[in-house]
Tab-separated table of C-alpha atoms in Angstrom:
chain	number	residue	atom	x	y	z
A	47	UNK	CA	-187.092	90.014	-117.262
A	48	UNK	CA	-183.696	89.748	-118.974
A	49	UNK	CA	-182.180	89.267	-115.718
A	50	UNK	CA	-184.833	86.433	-114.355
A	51	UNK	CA	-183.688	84.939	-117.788
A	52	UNK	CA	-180.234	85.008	-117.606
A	53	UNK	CA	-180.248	83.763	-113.923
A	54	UNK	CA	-182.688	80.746	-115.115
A	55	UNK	CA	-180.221	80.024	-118.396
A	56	UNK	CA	-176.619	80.090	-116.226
A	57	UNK	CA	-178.791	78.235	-113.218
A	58	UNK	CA	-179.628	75.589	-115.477
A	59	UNK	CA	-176.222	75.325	-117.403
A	60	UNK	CA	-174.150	74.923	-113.959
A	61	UNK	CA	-176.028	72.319	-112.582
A	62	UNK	CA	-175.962	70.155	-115.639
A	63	UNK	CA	-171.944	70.480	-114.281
A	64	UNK	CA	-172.428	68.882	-111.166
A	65	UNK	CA	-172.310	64.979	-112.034
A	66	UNK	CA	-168.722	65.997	-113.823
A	67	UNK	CA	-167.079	68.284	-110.733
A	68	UNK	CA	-168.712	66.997	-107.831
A	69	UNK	CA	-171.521	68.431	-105.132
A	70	UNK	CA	-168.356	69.845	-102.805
A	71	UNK	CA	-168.091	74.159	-102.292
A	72	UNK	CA	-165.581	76.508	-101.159
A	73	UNK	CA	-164.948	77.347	-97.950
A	74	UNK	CA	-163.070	80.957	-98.364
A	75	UNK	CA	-165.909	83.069	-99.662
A	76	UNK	CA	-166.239	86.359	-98.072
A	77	UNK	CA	-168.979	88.161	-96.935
A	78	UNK	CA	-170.957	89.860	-99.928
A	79	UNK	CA	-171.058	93.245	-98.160
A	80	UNK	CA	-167.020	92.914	-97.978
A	81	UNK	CA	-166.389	92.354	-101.644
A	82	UNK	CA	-164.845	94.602	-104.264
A	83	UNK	CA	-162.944	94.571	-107.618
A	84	UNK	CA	-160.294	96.966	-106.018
A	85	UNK	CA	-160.010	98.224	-109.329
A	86	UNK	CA	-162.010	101.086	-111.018
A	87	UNK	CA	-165.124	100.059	-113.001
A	88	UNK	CA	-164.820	99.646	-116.554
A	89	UNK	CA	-167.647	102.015	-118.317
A	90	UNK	CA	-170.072	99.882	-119.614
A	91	UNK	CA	-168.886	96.526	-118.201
A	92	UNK	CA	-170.645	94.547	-115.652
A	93	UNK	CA	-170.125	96.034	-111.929
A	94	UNK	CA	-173.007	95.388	-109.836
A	95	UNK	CA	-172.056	91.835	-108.412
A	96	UNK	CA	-168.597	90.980	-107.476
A	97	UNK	CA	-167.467	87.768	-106.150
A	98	UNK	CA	-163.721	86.579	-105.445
A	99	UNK	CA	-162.986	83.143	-106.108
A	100	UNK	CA	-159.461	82.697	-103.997
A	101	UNK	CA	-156.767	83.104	-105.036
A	102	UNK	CA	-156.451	84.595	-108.242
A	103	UNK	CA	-160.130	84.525	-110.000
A	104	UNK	CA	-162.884	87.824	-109.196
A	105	UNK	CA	-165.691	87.189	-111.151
A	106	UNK	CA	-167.966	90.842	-112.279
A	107	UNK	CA	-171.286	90.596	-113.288
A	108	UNK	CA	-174.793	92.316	-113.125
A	109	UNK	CA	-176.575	89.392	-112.315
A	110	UNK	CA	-176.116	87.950	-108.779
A	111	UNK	CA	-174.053	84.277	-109.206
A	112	UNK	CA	-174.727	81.431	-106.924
A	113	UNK	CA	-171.542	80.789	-104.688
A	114	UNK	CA	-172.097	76.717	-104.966
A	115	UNK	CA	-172.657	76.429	-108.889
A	116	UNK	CA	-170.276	73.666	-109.608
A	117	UNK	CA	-168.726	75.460	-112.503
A	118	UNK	CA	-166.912	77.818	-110.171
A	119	UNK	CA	-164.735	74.574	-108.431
A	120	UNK	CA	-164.409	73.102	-112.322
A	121	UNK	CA	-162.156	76.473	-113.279
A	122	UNK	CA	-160.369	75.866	-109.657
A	123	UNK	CA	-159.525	72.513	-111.055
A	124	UNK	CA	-158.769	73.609	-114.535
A	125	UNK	CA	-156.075	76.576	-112.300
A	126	UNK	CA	-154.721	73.348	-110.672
A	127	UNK	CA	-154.441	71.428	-113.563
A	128	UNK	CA	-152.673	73.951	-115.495
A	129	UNK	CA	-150.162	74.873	-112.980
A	130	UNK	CA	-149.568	71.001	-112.624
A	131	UNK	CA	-149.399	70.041	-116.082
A	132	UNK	CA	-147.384	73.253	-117.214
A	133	UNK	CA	-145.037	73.351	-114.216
A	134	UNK	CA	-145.869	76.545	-113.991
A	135	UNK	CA	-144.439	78.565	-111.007
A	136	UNK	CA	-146.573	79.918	-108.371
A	137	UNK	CA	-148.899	83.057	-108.800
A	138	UNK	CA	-151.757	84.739	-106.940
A	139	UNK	CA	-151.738	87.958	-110.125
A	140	UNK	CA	-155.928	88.614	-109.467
A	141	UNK	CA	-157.932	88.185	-113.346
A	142	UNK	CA	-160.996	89.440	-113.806
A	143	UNK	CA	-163.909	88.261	-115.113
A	144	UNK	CA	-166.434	90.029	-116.733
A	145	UNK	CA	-169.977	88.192	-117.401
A	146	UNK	CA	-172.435	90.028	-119.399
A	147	UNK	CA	-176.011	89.158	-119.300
A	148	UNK	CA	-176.579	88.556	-122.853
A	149	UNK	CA	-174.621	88.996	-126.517
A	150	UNK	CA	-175.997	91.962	-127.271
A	151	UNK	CA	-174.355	93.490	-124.401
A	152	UNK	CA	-171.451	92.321	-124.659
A	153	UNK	CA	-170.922	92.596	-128.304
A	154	UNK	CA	-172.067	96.249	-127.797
A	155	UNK	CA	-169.014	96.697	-125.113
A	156	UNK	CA	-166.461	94.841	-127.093
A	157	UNK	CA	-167.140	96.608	-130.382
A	158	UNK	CA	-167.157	100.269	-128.636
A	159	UNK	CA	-163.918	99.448	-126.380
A	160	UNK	CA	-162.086	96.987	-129.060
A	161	UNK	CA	-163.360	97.590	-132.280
A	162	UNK	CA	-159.627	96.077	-133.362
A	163	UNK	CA	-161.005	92.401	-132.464
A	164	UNK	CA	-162.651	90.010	-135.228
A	165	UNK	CA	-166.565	88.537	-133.268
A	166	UNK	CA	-165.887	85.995	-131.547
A	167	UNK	CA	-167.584	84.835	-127.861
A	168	UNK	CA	-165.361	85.327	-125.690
A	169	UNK	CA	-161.637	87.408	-125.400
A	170	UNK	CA	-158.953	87.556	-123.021
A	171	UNK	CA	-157.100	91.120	-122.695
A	172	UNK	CA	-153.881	92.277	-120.874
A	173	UNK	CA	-153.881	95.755	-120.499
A	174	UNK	CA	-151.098	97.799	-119.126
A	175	UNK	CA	-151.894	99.842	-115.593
A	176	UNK	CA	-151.827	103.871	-116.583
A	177	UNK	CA	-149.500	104.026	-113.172
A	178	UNK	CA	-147.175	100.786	-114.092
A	179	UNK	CA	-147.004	98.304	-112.484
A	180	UNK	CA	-148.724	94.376	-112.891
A	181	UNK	CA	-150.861	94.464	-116.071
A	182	UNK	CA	-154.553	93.970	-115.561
A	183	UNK	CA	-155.941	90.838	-116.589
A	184	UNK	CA	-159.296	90.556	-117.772
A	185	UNK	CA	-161.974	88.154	-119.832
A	186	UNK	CA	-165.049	89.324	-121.526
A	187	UNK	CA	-167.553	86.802	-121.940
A	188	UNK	CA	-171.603	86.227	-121.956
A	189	UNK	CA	-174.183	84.183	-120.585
A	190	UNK	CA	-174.861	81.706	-123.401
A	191	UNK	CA	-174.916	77.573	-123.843
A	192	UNK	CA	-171.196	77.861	-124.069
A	193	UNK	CA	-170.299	79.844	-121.329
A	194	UNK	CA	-168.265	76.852	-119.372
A	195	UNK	CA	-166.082	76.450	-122.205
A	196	UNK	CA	-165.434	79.921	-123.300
A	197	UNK	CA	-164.426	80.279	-119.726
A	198	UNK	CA	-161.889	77.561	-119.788
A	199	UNK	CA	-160.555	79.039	-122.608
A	200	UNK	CA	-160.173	82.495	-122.130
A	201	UNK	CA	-159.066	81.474	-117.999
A	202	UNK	CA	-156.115	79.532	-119.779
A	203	UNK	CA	-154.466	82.552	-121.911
A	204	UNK	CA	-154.967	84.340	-118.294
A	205	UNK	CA	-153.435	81.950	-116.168
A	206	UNK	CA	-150.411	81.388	-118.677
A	207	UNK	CA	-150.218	85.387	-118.903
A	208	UNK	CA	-150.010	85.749	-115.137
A	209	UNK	CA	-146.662	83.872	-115.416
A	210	UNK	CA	-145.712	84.943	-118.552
A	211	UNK	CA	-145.006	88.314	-119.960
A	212	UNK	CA	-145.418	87.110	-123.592
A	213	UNK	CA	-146.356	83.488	-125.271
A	214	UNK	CA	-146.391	83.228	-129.048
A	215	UNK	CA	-150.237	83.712	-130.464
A	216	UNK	CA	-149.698	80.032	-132.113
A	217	UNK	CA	-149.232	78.085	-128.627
A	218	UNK	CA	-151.536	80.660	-126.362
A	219	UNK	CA	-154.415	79.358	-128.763
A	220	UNK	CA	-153.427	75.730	-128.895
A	221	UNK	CA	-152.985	75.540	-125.294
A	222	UNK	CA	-156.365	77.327	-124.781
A	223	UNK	CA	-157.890	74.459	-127.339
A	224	UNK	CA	-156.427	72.255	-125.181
A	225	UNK	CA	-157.161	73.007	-121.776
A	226	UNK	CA	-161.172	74.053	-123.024
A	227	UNK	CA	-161.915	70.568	-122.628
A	228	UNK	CA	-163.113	68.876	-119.144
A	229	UNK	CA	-160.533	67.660	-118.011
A	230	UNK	CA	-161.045	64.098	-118.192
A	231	UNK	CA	-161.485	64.245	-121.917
A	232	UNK	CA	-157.307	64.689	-122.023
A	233	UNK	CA	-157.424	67.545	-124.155
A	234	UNK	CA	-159.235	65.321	-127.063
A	235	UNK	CA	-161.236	67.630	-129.794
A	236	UNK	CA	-162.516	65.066	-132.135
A	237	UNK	CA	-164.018	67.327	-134.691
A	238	UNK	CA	-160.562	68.920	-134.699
A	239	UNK	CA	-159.253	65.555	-135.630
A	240	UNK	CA	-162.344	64.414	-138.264
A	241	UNK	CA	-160.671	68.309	-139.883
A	242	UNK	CA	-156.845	68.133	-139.730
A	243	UNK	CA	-157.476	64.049	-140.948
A	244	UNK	CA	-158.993	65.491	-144.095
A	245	UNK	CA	-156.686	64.953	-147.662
A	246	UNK	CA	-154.552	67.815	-147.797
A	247	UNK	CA	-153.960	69.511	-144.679
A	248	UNK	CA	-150.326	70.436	-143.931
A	249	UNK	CA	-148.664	71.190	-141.268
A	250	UNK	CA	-146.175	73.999	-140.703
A	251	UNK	CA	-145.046	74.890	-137.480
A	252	UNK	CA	-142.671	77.693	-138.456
A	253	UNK	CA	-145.337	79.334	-140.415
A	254	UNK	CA	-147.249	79.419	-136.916
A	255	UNK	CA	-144.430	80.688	-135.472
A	256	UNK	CA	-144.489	83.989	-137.285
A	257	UNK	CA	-147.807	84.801	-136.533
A	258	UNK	CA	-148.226	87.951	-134.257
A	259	UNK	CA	-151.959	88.874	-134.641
A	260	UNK	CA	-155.425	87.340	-133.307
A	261	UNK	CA	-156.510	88.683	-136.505
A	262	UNK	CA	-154.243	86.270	-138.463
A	263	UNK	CA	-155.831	82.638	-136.339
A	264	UNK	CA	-158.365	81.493	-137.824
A	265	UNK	CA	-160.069	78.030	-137.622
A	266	UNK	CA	-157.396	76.045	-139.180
A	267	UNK	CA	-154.390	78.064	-137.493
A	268	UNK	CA	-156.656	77.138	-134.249
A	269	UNK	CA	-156.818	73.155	-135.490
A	270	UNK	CA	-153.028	73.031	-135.927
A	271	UNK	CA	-151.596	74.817	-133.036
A	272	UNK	CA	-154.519	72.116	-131.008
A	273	UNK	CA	-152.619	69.669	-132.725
A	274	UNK	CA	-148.985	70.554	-132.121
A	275	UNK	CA	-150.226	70.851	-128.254
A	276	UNK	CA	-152.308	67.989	-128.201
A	277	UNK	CA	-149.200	65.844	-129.611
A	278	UNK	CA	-146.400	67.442	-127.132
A	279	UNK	CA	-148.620	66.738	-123.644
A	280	UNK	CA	-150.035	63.515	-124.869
A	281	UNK	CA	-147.995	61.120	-127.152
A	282	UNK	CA	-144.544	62.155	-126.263
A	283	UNK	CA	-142.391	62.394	-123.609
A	284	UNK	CA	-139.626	63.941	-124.804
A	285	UNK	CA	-141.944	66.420	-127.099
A	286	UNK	CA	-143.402	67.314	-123.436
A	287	UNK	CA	-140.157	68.249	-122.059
A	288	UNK	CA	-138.938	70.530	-124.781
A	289	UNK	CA	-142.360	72.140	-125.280
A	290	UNK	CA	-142.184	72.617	-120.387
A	291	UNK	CA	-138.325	73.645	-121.471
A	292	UNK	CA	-139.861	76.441	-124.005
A	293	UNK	CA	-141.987	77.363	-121.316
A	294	UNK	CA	-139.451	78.137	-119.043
A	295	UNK	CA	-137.042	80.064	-121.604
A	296	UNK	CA	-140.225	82.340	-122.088
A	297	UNK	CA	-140.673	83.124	-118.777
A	298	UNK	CA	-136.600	84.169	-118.868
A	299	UNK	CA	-136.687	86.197	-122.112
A	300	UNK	CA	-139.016	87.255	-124.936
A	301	UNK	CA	-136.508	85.629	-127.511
A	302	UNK	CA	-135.589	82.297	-127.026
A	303	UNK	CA	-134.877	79.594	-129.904
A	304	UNK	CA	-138.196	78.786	-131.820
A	305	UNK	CA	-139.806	75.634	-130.542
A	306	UNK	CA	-139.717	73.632	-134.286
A	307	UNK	CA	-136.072	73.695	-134.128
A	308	UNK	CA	-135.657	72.471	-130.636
A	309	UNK	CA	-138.165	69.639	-131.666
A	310	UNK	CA	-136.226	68.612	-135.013
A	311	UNK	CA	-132.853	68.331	-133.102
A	312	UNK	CA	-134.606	66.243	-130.925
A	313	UNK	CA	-137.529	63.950	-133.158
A	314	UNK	CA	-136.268	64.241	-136.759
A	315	UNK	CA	-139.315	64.739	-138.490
A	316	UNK	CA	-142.036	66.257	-136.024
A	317	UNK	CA	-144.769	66.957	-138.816
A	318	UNK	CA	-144.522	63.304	-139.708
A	319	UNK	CA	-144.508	62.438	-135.692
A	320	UNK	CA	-147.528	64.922	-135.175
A	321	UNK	CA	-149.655	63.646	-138.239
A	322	UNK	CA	-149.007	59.901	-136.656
A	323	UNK	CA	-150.602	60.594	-133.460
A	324	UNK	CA	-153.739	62.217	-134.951
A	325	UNK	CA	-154.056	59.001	-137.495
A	326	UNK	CA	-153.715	57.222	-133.889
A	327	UNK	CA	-156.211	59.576	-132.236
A	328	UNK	CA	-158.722	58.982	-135.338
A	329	UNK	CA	-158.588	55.056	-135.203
A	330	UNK	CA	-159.544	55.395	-131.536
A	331	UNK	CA	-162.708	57.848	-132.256
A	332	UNK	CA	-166.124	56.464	-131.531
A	333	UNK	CA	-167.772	56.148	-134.868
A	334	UNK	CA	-170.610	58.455	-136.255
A	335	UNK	CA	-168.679	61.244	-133.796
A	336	UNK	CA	-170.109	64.901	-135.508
A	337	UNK	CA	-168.167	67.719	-135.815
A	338	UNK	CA	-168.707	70.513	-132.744
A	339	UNK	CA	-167.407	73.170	-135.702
């Protein structure tokens, strides 16, 4: 019954998807009987369904998925989109996807294998191979009315991962913010604005900077580092090319110059610039918008 459920919930949830992605499917499935994880099974993960979604994605699961739910070409888009929009260079590194039927379950795995992490829906992890090599990238997530956006989410700290060895905790999360939204929206989280719009927020780049930990992001380190983002890919070009530059230096070394002094050198005053474009982004809001968080 928890199955039937589950299928019936996802079922439902996808096709709502298909006016925004389209009615097209892929063409490079393989045949069910052929598919593995080539990896070992996780104890107490989902392992009873695998399917590969070319070239990088295999999605785990103990509930069969439907090869044409449109959701599956939206996070083939949202790979495109962030290789295009990132310039990031090419890479086929395989993530996998774990999809637990329900909370409980998953909540039940997360808490026994990484009783270090805070609750929260969804994770990405990079764990290291016992034999070397390419660290295994994985997402833990559940079937629930948020499931295509957790998935965004989580697929963009795996996608950045698979061409970077490290990216500060600040701008993992704000890209992830980012790049959670459908892509037409343009990265635009208007209850993030209605909160960083509020009297008294400040914003301070270096202090985000020096974070290290999940544990230390909470929902207004989340807001900010959205912001910064949101400000860098959106309002200005030269912000966007020392933000693609700090990219770059990352994927060269695991120490290059902070990204606030870069952007002073360059803009002056870049908490003045960034609170400008979200007074900009707030005059454009539809009114009566409520808050998602």
């Amino acid at each position: 019954m928890a199955y039937s459920r589950s299928i019936w919930i996802l079922s439902a949830m996808l096709g709502s998807l298909a006016l925004l992605v389209g009615c097209e499917f892929f063409q490079h499935w393989t045949h069910p009987a052929k598919e593995r994880a080539d990896k070992e099974p996780i104890p107490g993960a989902p392992s009873k369904h695998v399917m590969r979604v070319p070239p990088q994605f295999i999605f785990l699961s103990d509930v069969e998925l439907k090869r044409d739910q449109p959701i599956f070409k939206d996070l083939m888009s949202l790979r495109t989109q962030i290789y295009r929009e990132l310039r990031l260079p090419p890479s086929n590194t395989e993530i996998f996807v774990y999809l637990f039927e329900d909370k409980g379950r998953y909540e039940r795995f997360l808490h026994g294998r990484h009783p270090e992490l805070p609750d929260r829906r969804a994770y990405f992890v990079k764990q290291a191979k016992r034999l070397g090599g390419v660290e295994d990238l994985m997402v833990y997530t559940y079937m629930g009315d948020t499931i295509h956006q957790d998935l965004r989410h989580e697929l963009t700290h795996a996608i950045l991962h698979s061409t970077h060895k490290d990216v500060p905790i600040w701008l993992d999360e704000g890209l992830a913010e980012y790049f959670e939204l459908p892509s037409g929206s343009a990265g635009l989280n208007s209850s993030h604005v209605e909160a960083l719009r509020k009297p008294g927020v400040q914003f301070d780049l270096a202090r985000l900077e020096r974070l290290e930990k999940v544990r230390q992001m909470e929902s207004a380190e989340y807001r900010e580092s959205w912001a910064w983002v949101h400000w860098m890919l959106r309002s200005s070009p030269q912000a966007k090319e020392i933000l693609l530059g700090y990219l770059k230096d990352l994927r060269a070394t695991s120490t290059p110059e902070s990204l606030r002094p870069r952007l002073a050198r360059a803009i002056g005053s870049p908490d003045q610039a960034v609170q400008s474009h979200l007074a900009d982004l707030e005059r454009r809001l539809p009114r009566n918008v409520t808050a998602k968080r």
